[in-house]
XYZ file of C-alpha atoms in Angstrom:
532
model
C 59.993 16.307 5.368
C 57.577 18.086 3.070
C 57.004 14.804 1.231
C 56.195 13.087 4.520
C 53.698 15.838 5.422
C 52.103 15.445 1.979
C 51.750 11.667 2.460
C 50.221 12.183 5.905
C 47.820 14.752 4.505
C 46.714 12.390 1.739
C 46.326 9.558 4.230
C 44.192 11.757 6.465
C 42.015 12.741 3.482
C 41.513 9.047 2.594
C 40.476 8.251 6.157
C 37.920 11.072 6.132
C 36.438 9.752 2.902
C 36.602 6.194 4.174
C 34.819 6.664 7.478
C 32.717 9.736 6.810
C 30.394 8.800 3.962
C 28.282 5.908 5.149
C 26.941 7.611 8.236
C 26.646 11.124 6.888
C 23.172 12.517 6.361
C 22.008 12.932 2.777
C 21.607 16.608 3.659
C 25.401 16.820 3.599
C 25.729 15.595 -0.012
C 27.129 18.271 -2.218
C 24.763 20.367 -4.283
C 24.025 19.850 -7.963
C 23.584 16.122 -7.525
C 23.407 14.255 -10.821
C 22.524 10.565 -11.079
C 21.789 8.321 -14.025
C 19.920 5.179 -14.984
C 21.915 3.512 -17.751
C 20.210 0.383 -19.105
C 21.163 -1.622 -22.170
C 18.451 -1.869 -24.857
C 18.483 -5.656 -24.821
C 14.844 -6.367 -23.949
C 12.009 -5.298 -21.689
C 12.428 -3.315 -18.487
C 12.200 -5.699 -15.532
C 11.730 -5.125 -11.811
C 15.470 -4.970 -11.129
C 15.938 -2.202 -13.680
C 12.840 -0.408 -12.446
C 14.137 -0.494 -8.858
C 17.478 0.984 -9.986
C 15.716 3.726 -11.956
C 13.352 4.449 -9.066
C 16.051 4.754 -6.402
C 18.163 7.029 -8.578
C 15.074 9.136 -9.240
C 14.097 9.262 -5.547
C 17.607 10.197 -4.454
C 17.903 12.928 -7.100
C 14.501 14.449 -6.400
C 14.928 14.274 -2.623
C 18.122 16.327 -3.036
C 16.823 18.704 -5.745
C 19.157 16.954 -8.173
C 18.992 15.761 -11.780
C 17.933 12.315 -12.988
C 19.484 11.229 -16.301
C 18.530 8.408 -18.653
C 21.469 7.110 -20.678
C 21.232 4.205 -23.107
C 24.292 1.933 -23.065
C 24.151 0.233 -26.461
C 27.830 -0.332 -27.197
C 27.248 -4.087 -27.452
C 25.494 -3.914 -30.797
C 25.098 -7.704 -31.015
C 22.644 -7.671 -28.084
C 20.675 -4.545 -28.989
C 16.973 -5.254 -29.616
C 15.043 -3.126 -32.089
C 12.432 -0.922 -30.390
C 13.799 -1.618 -26.897
C 14.734 2.037 -26.277
C 11.219 3.218 -27.072
C 9.609 0.514 -24.904
C 11.951 1.305 -22.023
C 11.088 4.998 -22.119
C 7.399 4.118 -22.380
C 7.597 2.003 -19.219
C 9.393 4.761 -17.302
C 6.735 7.222 -18.446
C 3.996 4.830 -17.296
C 5.488 4.544 -13.807
C 5.999 8.312 -13.551
C 9.806 8.031 -13.349
C 10.446 10.667 -15.982
C 14.082 11.671 -16.673
C 15.223 15.300 -16.570
C 17.714 14.530 -19.337
C 17.732 11.707 -21.841
C 17.282 10.645 -25.472
C 13.793 12.168 -25.658
C 14.215 15.061 -23.231
C 17.616 16.179 -24.519
C 19.996 18.162 -22.333
C 23.388 19.864 -22.280
C 25.385 16.643 -21.819
C 24.185 14.590 -24.791
C 24.005 12.595 -26.888
C 22.403 10.243 -24.361
C 22.870 7.101 -26.470
C 26.383 5.666 -26.291
C 26.577 4.557 -29.919
C 26.321 8.248 -30.794
C 29.350 9.110 -28.594
C 32.009 6.935 -30.273
C 34.291 9.846 -31.156
C 34.447 10.836 -27.492
C 35.631 7.357 -26.512
C 38.250 7.240 -29.268
C 39.674 10.573 -28.172
C 39.822 9.576 -24.519
C 41.468 6.215 -25.145
C 44.420 8.141 -26.587
C 45.013 9.693 -23.157
C 45.385 6.264 -21.556
C 47.695 5.029 -24.309
C 49.861 8.103 -23.964
C 50.214 7.861 -20.179
C 50.765 4.091 -20.539
C 47.924 3.032 -18.253
C 46.522 1.014 -21.171
C 48.032 -0.953 -24.044
C 47.350 -2.636 -27.380
C 46.504 -6.334 -27.210
C 46.869 -8.443 -30.373
C 45.859 -11.818 -28.958
C 43.568 -13.752 -31.298
C 40.121 -15.039 -30.303
C 41.540 -18.571 -30.651
C 44.268 -17.914 -28.065
C 41.784 -16.324 -25.658
C 39.491 -19.324 -26.049
C 42.374 -21.672 -25.226
C 43.103 -19.650 -22.081
C 39.474 -20.027 -21.002
C 39.579 -23.779 -21.621
C 42.796 -24.186 -19.654
C 41.291 -22.254 -16.750
C 38.174 -24.415 -16.802
C 40.282 -27.599 -16.930
C 42.363 -26.434 -13.969
C 39.258 -25.184 -12.126
C 40.545 -21.620 -12.121
C 38.766 -18.328 -12.707
C 39.049 -17.503 -16.444
C 41.129 -14.423 -17.106
C 43.554 -12.885 -19.547
C 47.229 -13.582 -18.767
C 48.341 -10.012 -19.654
C 50.738 -11.301 -22.297
C 50.601 -8.234 -24.578
C 51.275 -5.880 -21.683
C 54.929 -6.819 -22.055
C 55.313 -6.093 -25.767
C 57.978 -3.540 -26.645
C 57.091 -0.326 -28.449
C 58.788 -1.616 -31.578
C 56.748 -4.823 -31.470
C 53.561 -2.836 -31.072
C 54.425 -0.513 -33.964
C 55.300 -3.469 -36.173
C 51.914 -5.141 -35.543
C 50.042 -1.865 -36.062
C 51.878 -1.328 -39.339
C 50.754 -4.786 -40.469
C 47.189 -3.858 -39.454
C 46.987 -6.749 -37.031
C 43.565 -6.667 -35.303
C 43.756 -5.431 -31.731
C 41.848 -4.398 -28.643
C 42.981 -1.947 -25.977
C 43.268 -3.128 -22.371
C 43.610 -1.372 -19.023
C 46.633 -2.166 -16.867
C 45.176 -3.321 -13.587
C 47.042 -2.305 -10.419
C 46.809 -3.810 -6.936
C 43.862 -2.206 -5.107
C 44.479 -2.920 -1.436
C 42.994 0.336 -0.130
C 39.275 0.097 0.696
C 36.683 2.222 -0.996
C 33.466 3.254 0.721
C 30.129 2.083 -0.628
C 27.274 4.426 0.260
C 25.078 1.417 1.098
C 27.387 -1.510 1.823
C 30.036 0.420 3.747
C 33.828 -0.164 3.417
C 34.751 -2.591 0.624
C 38.159 -4.062 -0.187
C 38.783 -5.953 -3.413
C 42.122 -6.491 -5.099
C 40.827 -6.963 -8.623
C 44.326 -7.460 -10.078
C 44.638 -10.729 -8.167
C 41.326 -12.018 -9.481
C 41.143 -10.896 -13.101
C 43.336 -10.218 -16.065
C 43.569 -6.805 -17.683
C 40.103 -5.877 -19.009
C 39.319 -4.696 -22.537
C 38.482 -1.003 -22.873
C 38.105 -0.669 -26.637
C 37.025 -3.630 -28.778
C 38.374 -4.516 -32.213
C 35.255 -3.048 -33.875
C 36.036 0.367 -32.382
C 33.228 0.212 -29.819
C 34.047 0.710 -26.140
C 33.289 -1.905 -23.510
C 30.793 -1.230 -20.743
C 33.529 -0.366 -18.238
C 35.253 2.246 -20.385
C 32.161 3.964 -21.793
C 30.537 3.942 -18.373
C 33.391 5.839 -16.740
C 33.906 8.281 -19.618
C 30.205 9.118 -19.809
C 29.786 9.504 -16.050
C 32.704 11.946 -16.050
C 31.531 14.072 -18.969
C 27.924 14.028 -17.807
C 29.173 15.173 -14.368
C 27.499 12.299 -12.542
C 28.057 12.721 -8.812
C 26.539 9.501 -7.448
C 26.215 6.058 -9.000
C 23.430 3.898 -7.529
C 23.218 0.498 -9.192
C 22.523 -3.163 -8.476
C 24.882 -5.147 -6.269
C 25.889 -7.331 -9.222
C 28.017 -4.379 -10.416
C 29.926 -3.998 -7.138
C 32.736 -6.263 -8.384
C 33.302 -3.845 -11.290
C 33.786 -0.795 -9.099
C 37.534 -1.309 -8.418
C 38.154 -1.370 -12.180
C 36.149 1.814 -12.575
C 38.086 3.499 -9.770
C 41.343 2.500 -11.469
C 40.077 4.066 -14.689
C 39.285 7.314 -12.891
C 42.769 7.230 -11.424
C 44.309 6.577 -14.856
C 42.532 9.628 -16.254
C 43.264 11.765 -13.197
C 39.538 12.336 -12.684
C 37.631 12.568 -9.408
C 35.249 9.574 -9.171
C 31.586 9.796 -8.183
C 30.350 8.170 -4.992
C 29.168 4.597 -5.476
C 26.274 2.809 -3.784
C 25.121 -0.714 -4.596
C 21.508 -1.691 -4.051
C 20.718 -5.143 -2.594
C 19.933 -7.959 -4.987
C 16.271 -8.715 -5.679
C 15.319 -12.349 -5.147
C 12.194 -14.311 -5.964
C 9.940 -15.330 -3.112
C 11.702 -18.720 -2.974
C 15.135 -17.081 -2.676
C 16.265 -17.691 -6.275
C 17.711 -14.886 -8.370
C 15.534 -12.989 -10.794
C 15.997 -13.883 -14.440
C 15.208 -11.777 -17.475
C 13.615 -14.906 -18.905
C 10.885 -14.672 -16.268
C 8.001 -13.024 -18.080
C 6.285 -12.143 -14.826
C 9.022 -9.736 -13.693
C 8.796 -7.425 -16.700
C 7.095 -4.091 -16.090
C 5.018 -4.606 -19.247
C 3.565 -7.749 -17.657
C 2.233 -5.725 -14.722
C 0.810 -3.029 -16.966
C -0.871 -5.626 -19.196
C -2.244 -7.299 -16.064
C -3.896 -3.966 -15.187
C -1.904 -3.243 -12.039
C -1.682 0.443 -11.215
C 1.749 2.003 -11.871
C 1.744 3.386 -8.322
C 1.376 -0.157 -6.958
C 4.233 -1.502 -9.099
C 6.462 1.336 -7.888
C 5.471 0.597 -4.279
C 6.203 -3.079 -4.932
C 9.887 -2.512 -5.719
C 10.357 -0.347 -2.618
C 9.959 -3.531 -0.571
C 13.247 -4.839 -2.019
C 15.532 -2.117 -0.777
C 13.496 -0.048 1.667
C 14.955 3.427 2.225
C 11.897 4.737 4.041
C 11.314 3.180 7.448
C 7.535 3.474 6.972
C 4.822 1.572 5.104
C 4.983 2.518 1.411
C 2.053 0.425 0.152
C -0.250 3.391 -0.523
C 2.305 6.159 -1.137
C 2.381 8.235 -4.286
C 5.669 8.872 -6.080
C 5.756 12.380 -4.598
C 5.335 10.958 -1.089
C 8.111 8.433 -1.709
C 10.427 11.284 -2.684
C 9.628 13.109 0.557
C 10.232 10.004 2.704
C 13.324 8.590 0.960
C 16.605 8.433 2.886
C 19.617 6.787 1.282
C 21.063 5.782 4.647
C 17.919 3.690 5.282
C 18.436 1.473 2.234
C 18.997 -2.150 3.237
C 22.384 -3.806 2.758
C 21.103 -7.371 2.523
C 19.354 -9.038 -0.404
C 15.558 -8.889 -0.340
C 12.779 -11.148 -1.600
C 9.774 -10.088 -3.608
C 6.434 -10.478 -1.859
C 3.587 -10.840 -4.421
C 1.052 -10.444 -1.615
C 2.379 -6.916 -1.004
C 1.690 -6.061 -4.653
C -1.927 -7.198 -4.326
C -2.449 -5.237 -1.116
C -0.670 -2.189 -2.531
C -2.815 -2.189 -5.661
C -5.907 -2.423 -3.494
C -4.710 0.483 -1.340
C -3.965 2.651 -4.372
C -7.372 1.857 -5.903
C -9.051 3.046 -2.712
C -6.919 6.177 -2.668
C -7.780 7.013 -6.278
C -11.448 6.277 -5.700
C -11.551 9.032 -3.088
C -9.449 11.500 -5.042
C -9.827 13.843 -7.979
C -8.872 10.910 -10.236
C -12.071 9.012 -9.435
C -13.390 9.547 -12.950
C -10.194 8.051 -14.395
C -10.985 4.803 -12.581
C -14.471 4.810 -14.061
C -13.015 5.300 -17.547
C -10.559 2.447 -16.985
C -13.316 0.107 -15.818
C -15.460 1.095 -18.813
C -12.599 0.166 -21.174
C -11.941 -3.131 -19.391
C -15.578 -4.263 -19.503
C -16.171 -3.056 -23.061
C -13.025 -4.858 -24.249
C -13.923 -8.092 -22.453
C -17.445 -8.132 -23.925
C -16.548 -6.936 -27.410
C -18.106 -9.990 -29.088
C -21.150 -10.222 -26.840
C -22.272 -6.693 -26.095
C -25.851 -7.869 -26.596
C -25.582 -9.792 -23.331
C -24.714 -6.712 -21.293
C -27.609 -5.626 -19.138
C -29.155 -2.214 -19.421
C -26.893 0.644 -18.285
C -23.981 -1.744 -17.599
C -21.544 0.781 -19.070
C -23.134 3.916 -17.679
C -21.009 6.160 -15.464
C -23.508 5.955 -12.616
C -23.552 2.148 -12.638
C -19.764 1.780 -12.939
C -19.302 4.205 -10.065
C -21.697 2.162 -7.945
C -19.797 -1.048 -8.694
C -16.457 0.581 -7.828
C -17.753 1.914 -4.512
C -19.171 -1.509 -3.612
C -16.130 -3.545 -4.627
C -13.679 -1.251 -2.816
C -15.712 -0.814 0.351
C -16.154 -4.561 0.733
C -12.497 -5.360 -0.183
C -13.730 -7.688 -2.910
C -11.034 -6.937 -5.508
C -7.311 -6.172 -5.732
C -7.363 -4.809 -9.276
C -10.058 -3.712 -11.701
C -9.778 -6.809 -13.885
C -10.908 -8.908 -10.899
C -14.383 -7.631 -11.733
C -14.262 -9.816 -14.855
C -13.991 -13.022 -12.816
C -16.882 -15.505 -13.214
C -18.121 -14.694 -9.714
C -18.742 -11.090 -10.843
C -20.163 -11.847 -14.293
C -23.694 -11.088 -13.038
C -22.675 -7.440 -12.719
C -22.383 -7.140 -16.487
C -24.350 -9.812 -18.334
C -27.672 -11.615 -18.204
C -27.006 -14.962 -16.500
C -27.459 -18.429 -17.974
C -30.323 -20.011 -15.971
C -29.219 -23.636 -15.821
C -31.005 -24.404 -12.536
C -34.390 -22.802 -13.083
C -36.128 -25.857 -14.532
C -35.004 -28.113 -11.674
C -36.014 -25.507 -9.115
C -39.436 -25.203 -10.698
C -39.889 -28.961 -10.549
C -39.086 -28.967 -6.836
C -41.183 -25.902 -6.037
C -44.267 -25.634 -8.274
C -45.255 -22.259 -6.839
C -41.998 -20.535 -7.759
C -43.484 -18.543 -10.638
C -46.169 -17.120 -8.377
C -43.541 -16.338 -5.748
C -41.427 -14.463 -8.278
C -44.459 -12.533 -9.457
C -45.218 -11.525 -5.886
C -41.599 -10.454 -5.411
C -41.693 -8.125 -8.420
C -44.896 -6.590 -7.146
C -43.447 -5.903 -3.705
C -40.189 -4.509 -5.159
C -42.179 -2.098 -7.326
C -44.133 -0.828 -4.329
C -41.233 0.327 -2.156
C -40.393 4.054 -2.483
C -36.600 3.619 -2.203
C -34.468 0.754 -3.470
C -31.940 0.553 -0.620
C -30.422 -2.641 0.755
C -32.200 -2.608 4.133
C -35.580 -1.903 2.581
C -35.097 -4.551 -0.110
C -34.022 -7.090 2.539
C -37.256 -6.511 4.471
C -39.325 -6.958 1.300
C -37.595 -10.261 0.540
C -38.307 -11.639 4.013
C -41.943 -10.640 3.738
C -42.272 -12.068 0.216
C -40.792 -15.421 1.258
C -43.239 -15.665 4.141
C -46.187 -14.751 1.919
C -45.081 -17.304 -0.690
C -44.787 -20.014 1.981
C -41.290 -20.936 0.764
C -38.399 -21.458 3.122
C -36.263 -18.332 3.190
C -33.004 -20.116 2.248
C -34.724 -21.769 -0.728
C -36.246 -18.450 -1.716
C -32.785 -16.783 -1.628
C -31.266 -19.630 -3.681
C -33.965 -19.101 -6.293
C -33.473 -15.341 -6.459
C -29.675 -15.647 -6.570
C -30.011 -18.006 -9.541
C -32.419 -15.623 -11.234
C -30.149 -12.621 -10.716
C -26.723 -14.159 -11.245
C -26.917 -17.792 -12.307
C -24.732 -18.583 -9.283
C -25.236 -20.791 -6.264
C -23.074 -18.529 -4.113
C -22.312 -14.836 -4.041
C -23.123 -11.586 -2.271
C -26.374 -11.324 -0.272
C -29.382 -11.182 -2.599
C -30.518 -7.766 -1.330
C -27.001 -6.481 -2.040
C -27.124 -7.913 -5.561
C -30.437 -6.220 -6.218
C -29.332 -2.794 -5.060
C -26.167 -3.119 -7.150
C -28.121 -3.988 -10.272
C -30.732 -1.341 -9.572
C -34.505 -1.654 -9.499
C -35.124 -1.805 -13.256
C -32.477 -4.413 -14.027
C -33.581 -6.516 -11.052
C -37.210 -6.490 -12.209
C -36.255 -7.233 -15.795
C -34.212 -10.290 -14.766
C -37.015 -11.651 -12.596
C -39.604 -11.093 -15.343
C -37.343 -12.815 -17.879
C -37.033 -15.832 -15.587
C -40.801 -16.019 -15.191
C -41.214 -16.075 -18.977
C -38.487 -18.701 -19.274
C -40.219 -21.036 -16.827
C -43.700 -20.551 -18.294
C -42.692 -21.261 -21.895
C -41.231 -24.249 -23.703
C -38.342 -22.223 -25.049
C -36.347 -19.359 -23.669
C -37.833 -16.021 -24.549
C -35.236 -13.636 -26.024
C -34.287 -11.045 -23.467
C -34.967 -7.562 -24.837
C -32.101 -5.267 -23.966
């Protein structure tokens, strides 16, 4: 009778866990929440990895918890030199800074798996002793034949669990002969559902689908599944938030926790990120790496906002939110279950929104410094063509205010486009000679324009516009022709912002200097060097 009561009690506890987690408020999560981002150092950080890191960070910070960075480098054949440093650099750039990790340290280290091998070797002994795992002596050739047979029969490749049935004497004999081996987990039927924090109840009988998985490889390194579970336990991870591609592995991980007699963390699987056309992201896509966005001069805040569109978790527009604001708004129960597509247009609009926010914040001067660096770098080999004061703080500030107010750019590097070249360099006057041939009085008209522009007390757009109208009338040139001439003089372009707007952007002195240079060009046989 007591046994029956115990079974009923356990069943009741499972039902509470099963039905209670998905709809519970995050306020009810237990205290001392610890989450981790555990990438492999196999290349550059891409948007999928960034989204996983971000959502773990947001969940931890929204619950006053701890965010851990752990490097899973047990597959030494795939480890890329310098990848750990680049990964940490990208996290630092986005502001997603770990509380514990390889650089920060902490009480649960080391935080690189290849430095924790002794821990794995000690813990595998527990599973061998309680007979939830076993030695497997199958050769690579035999395993390859199994895979080929499965492919020929159109079956899912999997180990046939042959070595599970070896006797103790057979095992000891092979060990004595130093026969190479791996250690495998004995899979059990998993018919009871487990509750995903995002997806809800999930049932998957992994023993019917796969063969017994390897826990410890022949080189002494653990597999992902084994090291993952051992590390999460010893690092006291309470919640595991990861991409949906890992959901199929969760039953194996739960069986490992059961084999050890450990209490598992709560699992939540984030929706897959798809390209705009619905295809899956690939690490081979250069344009999904975080380094690509940094090199393209997107703001880190915009890139972070970008990945919130593939997962949600907020219920409000995140395009202009700071990381701190995202933390305040984040709710795990609002994360989407379904796969989501990237929207490049959102990134452009988000970057624009963040530029405007920074322009009107205490970080305004940082934008000016960034623009200075961008322009100086672009014109490294032709600084002599930059107009006077092109790199001055006052001028750069004026350009930023104009470009943001008029919604002319999405990112700072847009100001290097050919249509904005007039802002920085003296234009090439390819049309002046033909214009002069069509309008013989152009030189006189330009001279009159400079005179009128010098006379006005303030050089504001409305005042300049009035002067231009009056000058065109006095010069007896049609206004549209007069504007075409002045636009060519100022920018070398046939189209662009209103001429009065161009002039006020360039400032009085630079405007007059460009007009005077054009007059000299048209009154001489050769171009007169422009004195800068």
